[in-house]
Short mmCIF file of C-alpha atoms in Angstrom, two decimals:
data_model
loop_
_atom_site.label_atom_id
_atom_site.label_comp_id
_atom_site.label_asym_id
_atom_site.label_seq_id
_atom_site.Cartn_x
_atom_site.Cartn_y
_atom_site.Cartn_z
CA MET A 1 -67.24 7.99 220.81
CA ILE A 2 -63.45 7.55 220.97
CA ARG A 3 -63.85 4.22 222.78
CA ALA A 4 -66.23 3.02 220.08
CA LEU A 5 -63.76 4.01 217.36
CA SER A 6 -60.89 2.33 219.23
CA LEU A 7 -62.95 -0.83 219.64
CA ALA A 8 -63.92 -0.76 215.97
CA ALA A 9 -60.27 -0.35 214.94
CA ALA A 10 -59.19 -3.18 217.25
CA LEU A 11 -61.88 -5.48 215.86
CA ALA A 12 -60.93 -4.58 212.30
CA ILE A 13 -57.28 -5.51 212.79
CA LEU A 14 -57.92 -8.55 215.01
CA PRO A 15 -58.02 -11.04 212.08
CA LEU A 16 -54.67 -9.75 210.84
CA SER A 17 -53.09 -10.05 214.29
CA ALA A 18 -54.51 -13.52 214.87
CA ALA A 19 -53.34 -14.76 211.47
CA SER A 20 -49.85 -13.51 212.20
CA ALA A 21 -49.66 -15.10 215.64
CA GLN A 22 -50.90 -18.49 214.44
CA SER A 23 -48.56 -18.84 211.46
CA ALA A 24 -45.48 -21.00 211.85
CA ASP A 25 -44.22 -19.83 208.45
CA PRO A 26 -42.90 -16.26 208.73
CA GLU A 27 -43.00 -15.70 204.97
CA ALA A 28 -46.65 -16.72 204.88
CA ALA A 29 -47.40 -14.44 207.82
CA ILE A 30 -45.82 -11.48 206.04
CA GLU A 31 -47.62 -12.32 202.80
CA ALA A 32 -50.98 -12.54 204.58
CA ALA A 33 -50.33 -9.30 206.42
CA ALA A 34 -49.30 -7.60 203.17
CA GLU A 35 -52.49 -8.70 201.41
CA ALA A 36 -54.68 -7.48 204.26
CA PHE A 37 -52.71 -4.23 204.50
CA GLU A 38 -52.94 -3.64 200.75
CA ALA A 39 -56.72 -4.07 200.87
CA ARG A 40 -56.96 -1.60 203.76
CA MET A 41 -54.79 0.94 201.96
CA GLU A 42 -56.85 0.62 198.76
CA GLU A 43 -59.93 1.30 200.87
CA PHE A 44 -58.17 4.29 202.45
CA GLY A 45 -57.19 5.61 199.02
CA ALA A 46 -60.73 5.38 197.69
CA ARG A 47 -62.15 7.15 200.73
CA ALA A 48 -59.43 9.83 200.62
CA GLU A 49 -60.13 10.47 196.93
CA LEU A 50 -63.82 11.00 197.69
CA ILE A 51 -62.93 13.54 200.37
CA ALA A 52 -60.37 15.26 198.14
CA GLY A 53 -62.88 15.48 195.29
CA ASP A 54 -65.70 16.86 197.42
CA GLU A 55 -65.94 20.45 196.18
CA THR A 56 -68.52 21.35 198.82
CA LEU A 57 -65.74 21.25 201.41
CA SER A 58 -63.12 23.93 201.89
CA GLU A 59 -59.44 22.99 201.56
CA ALA A 60 -59.05 23.10 205.35
CA GLU A 61 -62.09 20.83 205.84
CA ARG A 62 -60.73 18.34 203.30
CA GLU A 63 -57.37 18.32 205.03
CA THR A 64 -58.98 17.83 208.44
CA ARG A 65 -61.12 14.94 207.20
CA ILE A 66 -58.18 13.24 205.49
CA VAL A 67 -56.11 13.58 208.67
CA ALA A 68 -59.00 12.02 210.63
CA LEU A 69 -59.29 9.26 208.05
CA TRP A 70 -55.55 8.57 208.31
CA ALA A 71 -55.86 8.34 212.10
CA GLU A 72 -58.50 5.66 211.52
CA TYR A 73 -56.10 3.64 209.34
CA GLN A 74 -52.94 4.19 211.41
CA PRO A 75 -53.52 1.02 213.49
CA HIS A 76 -53.40 -1.02 210.26
CA VAL A 77 -50.00 0.45 209.46
CA ASP A 78 -48.79 -0.34 212.98
CA VAL A 79 -50.00 -3.94 212.81
CA PHE A 80 -48.43 -4.52 209.40
CA THR A 81 -45.14 -3.03 210.56
CA GLY A 82 -45.25 -5.21 213.66
CA VAL A 83 -45.86 -8.40 211.67
CA VAL A 84 -42.99 -7.61 209.31
CA SER A 85 -40.66 -6.72 212.18
CA GLU A 86 -41.59 -9.86 214.09
CA ASN A 87 -41.13 -12.21 211.16
CA ALA A 88 -38.21 -10.68 209.24
CA GLY A 89 -35.81 -11.80 211.95
CA LEU A 90 -37.17 -15.34 211.75
CA ILE A 91 -36.70 -15.39 207.97
CA ALA A 92 -33.10 -14.20 208.34
CA GLU A 93 -32.48 -16.77 211.08
CA GLN A 94 -33.80 -19.57 208.86
CA ALA A 95 -31.64 -18.41 205.94
CA LEU A 96 -28.52 -18.22 208.08
CA ALA A 97 -29.16 -21.62 209.67
CA ASP A 98 -28.31 -23.31 206.36
CA ILE A 99 -24.95 -21.57 205.98
CA ASP A 100 -21.87 -23.51 207.06
CA VAL A 101 -19.65 -20.67 208.26
CA ASP A 102 -16.60 -22.91 208.77
CA ALA A 103 -16.82 -24.20 205.20
CA LEU A 104 -17.30 -20.67 203.88
CA VAL A 105 -14.20 -19.40 205.72
CA SER A 106 -12.15 -22.43 204.67
CA GLU A 107 -13.09 -21.92 201.05
CA ALA A 108 -12.27 -18.21 201.21
CA LEU A 109 -8.85 -18.89 202.74
CA ALA A 110 -7.98 -21.82 200.43
CA GLY A 111 -6.18 -19.63 197.88
CA VAL A 112 -4.52 -17.24 200.31
CA ASP A 113 -0.73 -17.01 200.23
CA VAL A 114 0.38 -17.42 203.86
CA ASP A 115 3.64 -15.47 203.31
CA LEU A 116 1.74 -12.56 201.82
CA MET A 117 -0.73 -12.63 204.73
CA ALA A 118 2.17 -12.60 207.22
CA MET A 119 3.72 -9.62 205.46
CA ALA A 120 0.36 -7.83 205.38
CA GLY A 121 -0.07 -8.57 209.07
CA GLY A 122 3.30 -6.99 209.73
CA PHE A 123 2.27 -3.90 207.80
CA ALA A 124 -0.99 -3.66 209.69
CA ALA A 125 0.74 -4.00 213.05
CA ASN A 126 3.12 -1.13 212.27
CA GLY A 127 1.86 2.15 213.73
CA ALA A 128 3.07 4.07 210.71
CA TRP A 129 0.01 2.88 208.80
CA ALA A 130 -2.06 4.99 211.14
CA SER A 131 0.20 8.00 210.65
CA ASN A 132 -0.96 10.98 208.64
CA ASP A 133 2.62 11.68 207.55
CA PRO A 134 2.55 11.83 203.73
CA GLU A 135 6.02 10.28 203.49
CA HIS A 136 4.94 7.25 205.54
CA MET A 137 1.81 6.87 203.47
CA ALA A 138 3.76 7.02 200.20
CA THR A 139 6.45 4.60 201.41
CA TYR A 140 4.01 2.00 202.68
CA GLY A 141 1.87 2.41 199.60
CA LEU A 142 4.89 1.57 197.45
CA MET A 143 5.69 -1.43 199.67
CA ALA A 144 2.14 -2.69 199.41
CA ASP A 145 2.21 -2.29 195.61
CA TYR A 146 5.49 -4.22 195.50
CA ALA A 147 4.05 -7.04 197.65
CA LEU A 148 0.96 -7.27 195.45
CA ASN A 149 3.07 -7.29 192.29
CA GLN A 150 5.26 -10.06 193.74
CA ALA A 151 2.17 -12.07 194.60
CA GLY A 152 0.86 -11.54 191.07
CA ASP A 153 4.18 -12.67 189.59
CA ASP A 154 4.13 -15.82 191.73
CA ASP A 155 0.65 -16.66 190.45
CA ALA A 156 1.77 -16.20 186.84
CA ASP A 157 4.51 -18.84 187.25
#
């Protein structure tokens, strides 16, 4: 009986798996998997509602039948999760392929004041920044505020 159920579950999810494997477009694969999964879950919901509404069953019997029904649909969840996991990385890879990292970094650094960066680098290299001494923290906080104010004044000119 269990082998028959396993075979039936495998045959039911085979079209979803095959569609996913054959698709060169990861977004289309996810969309197809989502549509198939949604249909399966609607079917599950309808069947679960029938069980839940069956007043001839005790609460324990209803719970047992719904758990068994969920076990029947669990492979659909696993397949859908697998398709999404398999294709989400490809979608991210395609999106990142179009980004020119060098141009992005150059643009971000275009307005950076080199003197201010050198001073900030000096602050960062000083071990006192890592100190928990309240006097060090207050002193370096004041120095950082001063440096930022100076940079702001230079921009205003």
